[in-house]
mmCIF file of C-alpha atoms in Angstrom:
data_model
loop_
_atom_site.group_PDB
_atom_site.id
_atom_site.type_symbol
_atom_site.label_atom_id
_atom_site.label_comp_id
_atom_site.label_asym_id
_atom_site.label_seq_id
_atom_site.Cartn_x
_atom_site.Cartn_y
_atom_site.Cartn_z
ATOM 1 C CA UNK A 132 -3.644 -44.076 21.188
ATOM 2 C CA UNK A 133 -4.381 -41.001 23.343
ATOM 3 C CA UNK A 134 -5.087 -37.786 21.542
ATOM 4 C CA UNK A 135 -1.995 -35.644 21.231
ATOM 5 C CA UNK A 136 -3.671 -32.316 21.681
ATOM 6 C CA UNK A 137 -2.602 -29.065 20.092
ATOM 7 C CA UNK A 138 -2.983 -26.689 23.026
ATOM 8 C CA UNK A 139 -0.044 -24.981 24.646
ATOM 9 C CA UNK A 140 -1.055 -26.657 27.905
ATOM 10 C CA UNK A 141 -0.359 -30.105 26.465
ATOM 11 C CA UNK A 142 3.060 -28.946 25.273
ATOM 12 C CA UNK A 143 3.715 -27.422 28.676
ATOM 13 C CA UNK A 144 2.804 -30.726 30.332
ATOM 14 C CA UNK A 145 5.093 -32.749 28.054
ATOM 15 C CA UNK A 146 8.062 -30.508 28.856
ATOM 16 C CA UNK A 147 7.331 -30.644 32.588
ATOM 17 C CA UNK A 148 7.183 -34.455 32.586
ATOM 18 C CA UNK A 149 10.651 -34.582 31.108
ATOM 19 C CA UNK A 150 11.917 -32.133 33.748
ATOM 20 C CA UNK A 151 10.384 -34.173 36.554
ATOM 21 C CA UNK A 152 11.957 -37.391 35.257
ATOM 22 C CA UNK A 153 15.379 -35.767 35.097
ATOM 23 C CA UNK A 154 14.877 -34.287 38.573
ATOM 24 C CA UNK A 155 14.097 -37.818 39.823
ATOM 25 C CA UNK A 156 17.452 -38.976 38.426
ATOM 26 C CA UNK A 157 15.940 -41.413 35.923
ATOM 27 C CA UNK A 158 16.730 -41.978 32.288
ATOM 28 C CA UNK A 159 13.892 -42.510 29.863
ATOM 29 C CA UNK A 160 14.768 -46.210 29.648
ATOM 30 C CA UNK A 161 14.793 -46.613 33.431
ATOM 31 C CA UNK A 162 11.423 -44.898 33.876
ATOM 32 C CA UNK A 163 9.866 -46.905 31.045
ATOM 33 C CA UNK A 164 11.233 -50.147 32.475
ATOM 34 C CA UNK A 165 9.785 -49.520 35.927
ATOM 35 C CA UNK A 166 6.364 -48.866 34.392
ATOM 36 C CA UNK A 167 6.538 -51.779 31.988
ATOM 37 C CA UNK A 168 6.232 -49.488 28.984
ATOM 38 C CA UNK A 169 7.898 -49.804 25.593
ATOM 39 C CA UNK A 170 11.070 -47.809 25.167
ATOM 40 C CA UNK A 171 9.504 -45.323 22.761
ATOM 41 C CA UNK A 172 6.271 -44.529 24.606
ATOM 42 C CA UNK A 173 7.703 -42.189 27.218
ATOM 43 C CA UNK A 174 9.962 -40.527 24.681
ATOM 44 C CA UNK A 175 6.990 -39.777 22.445
ATOM 45 C CA UNK A 176 5.027 -38.333 25.382
ATOM 46 C CA UNK A 177 7.906 -36.071 26.434
ATOM 47 C CA UNK A 178 8.475 -34.882 22.870
ATOM 48 C CA UNK A 179 4.742 -34.147 22.516
ATOM 49 C CA UNK A 180 4.307 -36.645 19.719
ATOM 50 C CA UNK A 181 1.442 -38.319 21.575
ATOM 51 C CA UNK A 182 -0.730 -37.316 24.508
ATOM 52 C CA UNK A 183 -0.817 -38.976 27.907
ATOM 53 C CA UNK A 184 -3.838 -40.693 29.456
ATOM 54 C CA UNK A 185 -4.843 -39.674 32.967
ATOM 55 C CA UNK A 186 -4.046 -43.160 34.294
ATOM 56 C CA UNK A 187 -0.565 -43.088 32.749
ATOM 57 C CA UNK A 188 0.000 -39.569 34.028
ATOM 58 C CA UNK A 189 -0.815 -40.701 37.568
ATOM 59 C CA UNK A 190 1.710 -43.548 37.234
ATOM 60 C CA UNK A 191 4.422 -41.160 36.066
ATOM 61 C CA UNK A 192 3.788 -38.695 38.884
ATOM 62 C CA UNK A 193 3.867 -41.486 41.459
ATOM 63 C CA UNK A 194 7.137 -42.794 40.013
ATOM 64 C CA UNK A 195 8.677 -39.332 40.168
ATOM 65 C CA UNK A 196 7.399 -38.908 43.755
ATOM 66 C CA UNK A 197 5.594 -35.658 42.957
ATOM 67 C CA UNK A 198 3.870 -34.245 46.041
ATOM 68 C CA UNK A 199 0.095 -34.300 46.182
ATOM 69 C CA UNK A 200 -0.461 -30.572 45.669
ATOM 70 C CA UNK A 201 1.646 -30.319 42.532
ATOM 71 C CA UNK A 202 0.274 -33.632 41.268
ATOM 72 C CA UNK A 203 -3.237 -32.192 41.374
ATOM 73 C CA UNK A 204 -2.040 -29.111 39.478
ATOM 74 C CA UNK A 205 -0.609 -31.265 36.688
ATOM 75 C CA UNK A 206 -3.696 -33.460 36.497
ATOM 76 C CA UNK A 207 -5.845 -30.325 36.202
ATOM 77 C CA UNK A 208 -3.557 -28.972 33.491
ATOM 78 C CA UNK A 209 -3.854 -32.225 31.541
ATOM 79 C CA UNK A 210 -7.634 -32.145 31.779
ATOM 80 C CA UNK A 211 -7.911 -28.499 30.724
ATOM 81 C CA UNK A 212 -5.470 -28.955 27.842
ATOM 82 C CA UNK A 213 -7.903 -31.258 26.092
ATOM 83 C CA UNK A 214 -10.647 -28.632 26.251
ATOM 84 C CA UNK A 215 -8.886 -25.376 25.438
ATOM 85 C CA UNK A 216 -8.005 -23.831 22.129
ATOM 86 C CA UNK A 217 -9.718 -22.468 19.071
ATOM 87 C CA UNK A 218 -13.450 -22.360 18.671
ATOM 88 C CA UNK A 219 -14.528 -25.602 17.030
ATOM 89 C CA UNK A 220 -15.682 -23.717 13.960
ATOM 90 C CA UNK A 221 -12.166 -22.373 13.365
ATOM 91 C CA UNK A 222 -10.551 -25.785 13.769
ATOM 92 C CA UNK A 223 -13.060 -27.416 11.453
ATOM 93 C CA UNK A 224 -12.744 -24.612 8.917
ATOM 94 C CA UNK A 225 -9.110 -25.319 8.167
ATOM 95 C CA UNK A 226 -7.470 -27.910 10.443
ATOM 96 C CA UNK A 227 -3.945 -27.290 9.096
ATOM 97 C CA UNK A 228 -3.865 -23.875 10.773
ATOM 98 C CA UNK A 229 -4.696 -25.132 14.258
ATOM 99 C CA UNK A 230 -1.199 -25.737 15.773
ATOM 100 C CA UNK A 231 -0.250 -22.060 15.349
ATOM 101 C CA UNK A 232 -3.714 -20.747 16.102
ATOM 102 C CA UNK A 233 -4.087 -22.798 19.293
ATOM 103 C CA UNK A 234 -0.842 -21.304 20.572
ATOM 104 C CA UNK A 235 -1.997 -17.831 19.564
ATOM 105 C CA UNK A 236 -5.298 -18.392 21.386
ATOM 106 C CA UNK A 237 -3.536 -19.237 24.654
ATOM 107 C CA UNK A 238 -0.804 -16.593 24.405
ATOM 108 C CA UNK A 239 -0.802 -13.624 26.741
ATOM 109 C CA UNK A 240 1.053 -11.458 24.238
ATOM 110 C CA UNK A 241 2.260 -11.708 20.651
ATOM 111 C CA UNK A 242 5.029 -9.696 19.018
ATOM 112 C CA UNK A 243 4.629 -9.836 15.260
ATOM 113 C CA UNK A 244 7.227 -8.743 12.654
ATOM 114 C CA UNK A 245 5.872 -8.595 9.119
ATOM 115 C CA UNK A 246 8.024 -7.415 6.178
ATOM 116 C CA UNK A 247 5.514 -8.096 3.366
ATOM 117 C CA UNK A 248 1.877 -8.245 4.522
ATOM 118 C CA UNK A 249 -0.469 -6.798 7.064
ATOM 119 C CA UNK A 250 -0.450 -9.395 9.889
ATOM 120 C CA UNK A 251 -3.358 -11.833 9.798
ATOM 121 C CA UNK A 252 -4.827 -10.614 13.096
ATOM 122 C CA UNK A 253 -5.268 -7.140 11.589
ATOM 123 C CA UNK A 254 -6.384 -8.019 8.062
ATOM 124 C CA UNK A 255 -9.780 -6.988 6.721
ATOM 125 C CA UNK A 256 -11.849 -9.666 4.955
ATOM 126 C CA UNK A 257 -11.330 -8.099 1.520
ATOM 127 C CA UNK A 258 -7.564 -7.772 2.032
ATOM 128 C CA UNK A 259 -7.332 -11.364 3.290
ATOM 129 C CA UNK A 260 -9.211 -12.608 0.206
ATOM 130 C CA UNK A 261 -6.930 -10.577 -2.089
ATOM 131 C CA UNK A 262 -3.828 -12.048 -0.443
ATOM 132 C CA UNK A 263 -5.223 -15.542 -0.870
ATOM 133 C CA UNK A 264 -5.940 -14.939 -4.566
ATOM 134 C CA UNK A 265 -2.281 -14.079 -5.061
ATOM 135 C CA UNK A 266 -1.392 -17.357 -3.343
ATOM 136 C CA UNK A 267 -3.709 -19.271 -5.671
ATOM 137 C CA UNK A 268 -2.006 -17.750 -8.703
ATOM 138 C CA UNK A 269 1.302 -19.202 -7.528
ATOM 139 C CA UNK A 270 -0.087 -22.477 -6.189
ATOM 140 C CA UNK A 271 -3.375 -23.260 -7.958
ATOM 141 C CA UNK A 272 -5.922 -25.107 -5.865
ATOM 142 C CA UNK A 273 -9.615 -25.244 -5.029
ATOM 143 C CA UNK A 274 -11.230 -21.891 -4.305
ATOM 144 C CA UNK A 275 -13.101 -23.496 -1.406
ATOM 145 C CA UNK A 276 -9.809 -24.288 0.305
ATOM 146 C CA UNK A 277 -8.689 -20.684 -0.094
ATOM 147 C CA UNK A 278 -12.004 -19.500 1.352
ATOM 148 C CA UNK A 279 -11.556 -21.794 4.364
ATOM 149 C CA UNK A 280 -8.079 -20.374 4.954
ATOM 150 C CA UNK A 281 -9.498 -16.853 4.974
ATOM 151 C CA UNK A 282 -12.344 -17.876 7.284
ATOM 152 C CA UNK A 283 -9.913 -19.435 9.748
ATOM 153 C CA UNK A 284 -7.715 -16.327 9.632
ATOM 154 C CA UNK A 285 -10.638 -14.039 10.411
ATOM 155 C CA UNK A 286 -11.875 -16.291 13.227
ATOM 156 C CA UNK A 287 -8.440 -16.035 14.830
ATOM 157 C CA UNK A 288 -9.058 -12.316 15.327
ATOM 158 C CA UNK A 289 -11.412 -13.156 18.198
ATOM 159 C CA UNK A 290 -8.371 -13.190 20.514
ATOM 160 C CA UNK A 291 -8.213 -9.388 20.254
ATOM 161 C CA UNK A 292 -11.677 -9.020 21.787
ATOM 162 C CA UNK A 293 -11.583 -11.760 24.432
ATOM 163 C CA UNK A 294 -11.411 -11.040 28.174
ATOM 164 C CA UNK A 295 -8.603 -10.314 28.827
ATOM 165 C CA UNK A 296 -7.614 -9.456 25.251
ATOM 166 C CA UNK A 297 -4.411 -10.573 23.593
ATOM 167 C CA UNK A 298 -1.699 -7.932 23.854
ATOM 168 C CA UNK A 299 -0.503 -7.501 20.269
ATOM 169 C CA UNK A 300 2.616 -5.579 19.232
ATOM 170 C CA UNK A 301 3.175 -5.293 15.488
ATOM 171 C CA UNK A 302 6.126 -3.972 13.517
ATOM 172 C CA UNK A 303 5.564 -3.757 9.764
ATOM 173 C CA UNK A 304 7.975 -2.735 7.060
ATOM 174 C CA UNK A 305 6.956 0.544 5.395
ATOM 175 C CA UNK A 306 6.690 -1.250 2.046
ATOM 176 C CA UNK A 307 3.600 -3.095 3.366
ATOM 177 C CA UNK A 308 1.692 0.193 3.179
ATOM 178 C CA UNK A 309 2.429 0.463 -0.545
ATOM 179 C CA UNK A 310 2.249 -3.170 -1.675
ATOM 180 C CA UNK A 311 -1.123 -3.582 -3.380
ATOM 181 C CA UNK A 312 -3.454 -6.502 -2.767
ATOM 182 C CA UNK A 313 -6.820 -6.092 -4.437
ATOM 183 C CA UNK A 314 -7.815 -2.668 -5.735
ATOM 184 C CA UNK A 315 -7.366 0.799 -4.285
ATOM 185 C CA UNK A 316 -10.547 0.529 -2.255
ATOM 186 C CA UNK A 317 -9.288 -2.684 -0.622
ATOM 187 C CA UNK A 318 -5.991 -1.044 0.328
ATOM 188 C CA UNK A 319 -7.652 2.127 1.588
ATOM 189 C CA UNK A 320 -10.058 0.134 3.751
ATOM 190 C CA UNK A 321 -7.200 -1.989 5.088
ATOM 191 C CA UNK A 322 -5.042 0.967 6.095
ATOM 192 C CA UNK A 323 -8.031 2.727 7.662
ATOM 193 C CA UNK A 324 -8.639 -0.447 9.663
ATOM 194 C CA UNK A 325 -4.995 -0.397 10.788
ATOM 195 C CA UNK A 326 -5.394 3.182 11.958
ATOM 196 C CA UNK A 327 -8.467 2.236 13.980
ATOM 197 C CA UNK A 328 -6.801 -0.866 15.431
ATOM 198 C CA UNK A 329 -3.763 1.150 16.494
ATOM 199 C CA UNK A 330 -6.027 3.182 18.793
ATOM 200 C CA UNK A 331 -6.939 0.075 20.823
ATOM 201 C CA UNK A 332 -5.176 -0.157 24.204
ATOM 202 C CA UNK A 333 -4.118 -3.775 23.583
ATOM 203 C CA UNK A 334 -2.753 -3.214 20.053
ATOM 204 C CA UNK A 335 0.461 -1.443 19.118
ATOM 205 C CA UNK A 336 1.407 -0.821 15.476
ATOM 206 C CA UNK A 337 4.772 0.563 14.436
ATOM 207 C CA UNK A 338 6.239 1.080 10.981
ATOM 208 C CA UNK A 339 9.842 0.165 10.188
ATOM 209 C CA UNK A 340 10.839 2.982 7.779
ATOM 210 C CA UNK A 341 12.816 2.546 4.568
ATOM 211 C CA UNK A 342 14.800 5.775 4.743
ATOM 212 C CA UNK A 343 16.754 5.480 7.974
ATOM 213 C CA UNK A 344 20.492 4.937 8.075
ATOM 214 C CA UNK A 345 20.823 1.833 10.213
ATOM 215 C CA UNK A 346 22.097 -1.735 9.879
ATOM 216 C CA UNK A 347 19.762 -3.924 7.857
ATOM 217 C CA UNK A 348 18.032 -6.917 9.398
ATOM 218 C CA UNK A 349 17.213 -9.483 6.666
ATOM 219 C CA UNK A 350 14.737 -11.639 8.542
ATOM 220 C CA UNK A 351 11.422 -13.142 7.491
ATOM 221 C CA UNK A 352 8.073 -12.824 9.218
ATOM 222 C CA UNK A 353 7.749 -14.269 12.709
ATOM 223 C CA UNK A 354 5.517 -14.183 15.772
ATOM 224 C CA UNK A 355 7.006 -14.175 19.270
ATOM 225 C CA UNK A 356 4.500 -15.565 21.772
ATOM 226 C CA UNK A 357 4.544 -15.281 25.552
ATOM 227 C CA UNK A 358 2.244 -17.251 27.838
ATOM 228 C CA UNK A 359 0.777 -16.830 31.310
ATOM 229 C CA UNK A 360 1.726 -19.096 34.178
ATOM 230 C CA UNK A 361 -0.847 -21.878 34.574
ATOM 231 C CA UNK A 362 -0.966 -24.319 37.516
ATOM 232 C CA UNK A 363 2.598 -23.352 38.468
ATOM 233 C CA UNK A 364 3.911 -25.075 35.327
ATOM 234 C CA UNK A 365 6.282 -22.840 33.324
ATOM 235 C CA UNK A 366 6.284 -22.550 29.560
ATOM 236 C CA UNK A 367 9.052 -20.828 27.687
ATOM 237 C CA UNK A 368 8.334 -18.366 24.922
ATOM 238 C CA UNK A 369 7.569 -19.762 21.473
ATOM 239 C CA UNK A 370 8.521 -18.276 18.109
ATOM 240 C CA UNK A 371 6.445 -19.202 15.073
ATOM 241 C CA UNK A 372 8.196 -18.669 11.734
ATOM 242 C CA UNK A 373 6.444 -18.547 8.386
ATOM 243 C CA UNK A 374 7.660 -20.174 5.193
ATOM 244 C CA UNK A 375 6.100 -21.621 2.037
ATOM 245 C CA UNK A 376 5.420 -24.936 3.758
ATOM 246 C CA UNK A 377 3.518 -23.273 6.594
ATOM 247 C CA UNK A 378 4.619 -22.384 10.125
ATOM 248 C CA UNK A 379 7.188 -24.061 12.305
ATOM 249 C CA UNK A 380 7.909 -23.359 15.947
ATOM 250 C CA UNK A 381 11.136 -22.572 17.765
ATOM 251 C CA UNK A 382 11.127 -23.348 21.501
ATOM 252 C CA UNK A 383 14.805 -23.624 22.440
ATOM 253 C CA UNK A 384 15.543 -20.802 24.883
ATOM 254 C CA UNK A 385 18.774 -19.718 23.188
ATOM 255 C CA UNK A 386 17.038 -19.487 19.816
ATOM 256 C CA UNK A 387 13.911 -17.715 21.062
ATOM 257 C CA UNK A 388 16.155 -15.215 22.853
ATOM 258 C CA UNK A 389 17.680 -14.232 19.496
ATOM 259 C CA UNK A 390 14.216 -13.495 18.122
ATOM 260 C CA UNK A 391 13.381 -11.474 21.220
ATOM 261 C CA UNK A 392 16.493 -9.373 20.675
ATOM 262 C CA UNK A 393 15.640 -9.042 16.966
ATOM 263 C CA UNK A 394 12.132 -7.765 17.712
ATOM 264 C CA UNK A 395 13.414 -5.325 20.305
ATOM 265 C CA UNK A 396 15.880 -4.059 17.677
ATOM 266 C CA UNK A 397 13.049 -3.623 15.174
ATOM 267 C CA UNK A 398 11.023 -1.716 17.775
ATOM 268 C CA UNK A 399 13.973 0.535 18.567
ATOM 269 C CA UNK A 400 14.480 1.528 14.925
ATOM 270 C CA UNK A 401 10.797 1.848 14.079
ATOM 271 C CA UNK A 402 8.749 5.011 14.099
ATOM 272 C CA UNK A 403 6.908 5.665 17.336
ATOM 273 C CA UNK A 404 3.136 5.029 17.416
ATOM 274 C CA UNK A 405 2.166 8.609 16.528
ATOM 275 C CA UNK A 406 4.674 8.785 13.674
ATOM 276 C CA UNK A 407 3.515 5.385 12.440
ATOM 277 C CA UNK A 408 -0.128 6.465 12.354
ATOM 278 C CA UNK A 409 0.861 9.628 10.502
ATOM 279 C CA UNK A 410 2.719 7.586 7.884
ATOM 280 C CA UNK A 411 -0.281 5.281 7.436
ATOM 281 C CA UNK A 412 -2.554 8.299 6.961
ATOM 282 C CA UNK A 413 -0.120 9.726 4.398
ATOM 283 C CA UNK A 414 -0.128 6.434 2.479
ATOM 284 C CA UNK A 415 -3.933 6.491 2.369
ATOM 285 C CA UNK A 416 -3.980 10.036 0.967
ATOM 286 C CA UNK A 417 -1.102 9.705 -1.495
ATOM 287 C CA UNK A 418 -1.334 6.102 -2.699
ATOM 288 C CA UNK A 419 -4.857 4.772 -2.256
ATOM 289 C CA UNK A 420 -7.384 7.599 -2.750
#
């Protein structure tokens, strides 16, 4: 069985193969029949449940009568998709995190709403460890597994220093500044790190205040990811939503649009960058000295 692949490029390819089949006027059963494949094989490729071998990809592109130039683009995309993604150390450190982290690695920009925690890309090591200890109190498990989770989270932060760097826009609820993880020194160091990060040209941090008279928006943490065009193959935005079982992705355009509108709403009602930095500095002085 070909490797499925976790990169955004492999997901992009799967979606494009379905579009090309539909453009050719073929059903999945008709295309599979002409290639002598089982009825489920093509469906699993298009739904990104399995990967596609180069030989099979060439057969599909020939069947769909894709012109030579675009065929070469798709073959290049397929080849690159098997090589891109997280550093191997991050994937080996905690494999369960890789689907989200691979997408984050390939994203051009990420919009992150966080109502309870400092987002993982901006956490300090001591804060990340304190968060994980709280998790272990609720769901006891091996300390080594918790340490691997923290290691993988910190390795993900490499995207902020790559060339070109990830463009990160964060909106945090004001309560995050006052919710303690670890001791006062941990919180002080974390908020000082946020202040420093907010000065970076590729990082924006805004605080969603608790004292404004506006409609409430009861929505959990999510990341809205946007991707660059690669080999002329489009990829729609992806929303990753956190819950107790992990992360799950939303890719339907109508659904991702709602999250885009929600984030823009949060931005509109948040403090501006200067006001947000001032509030973080106030929290350091008044709560964590």
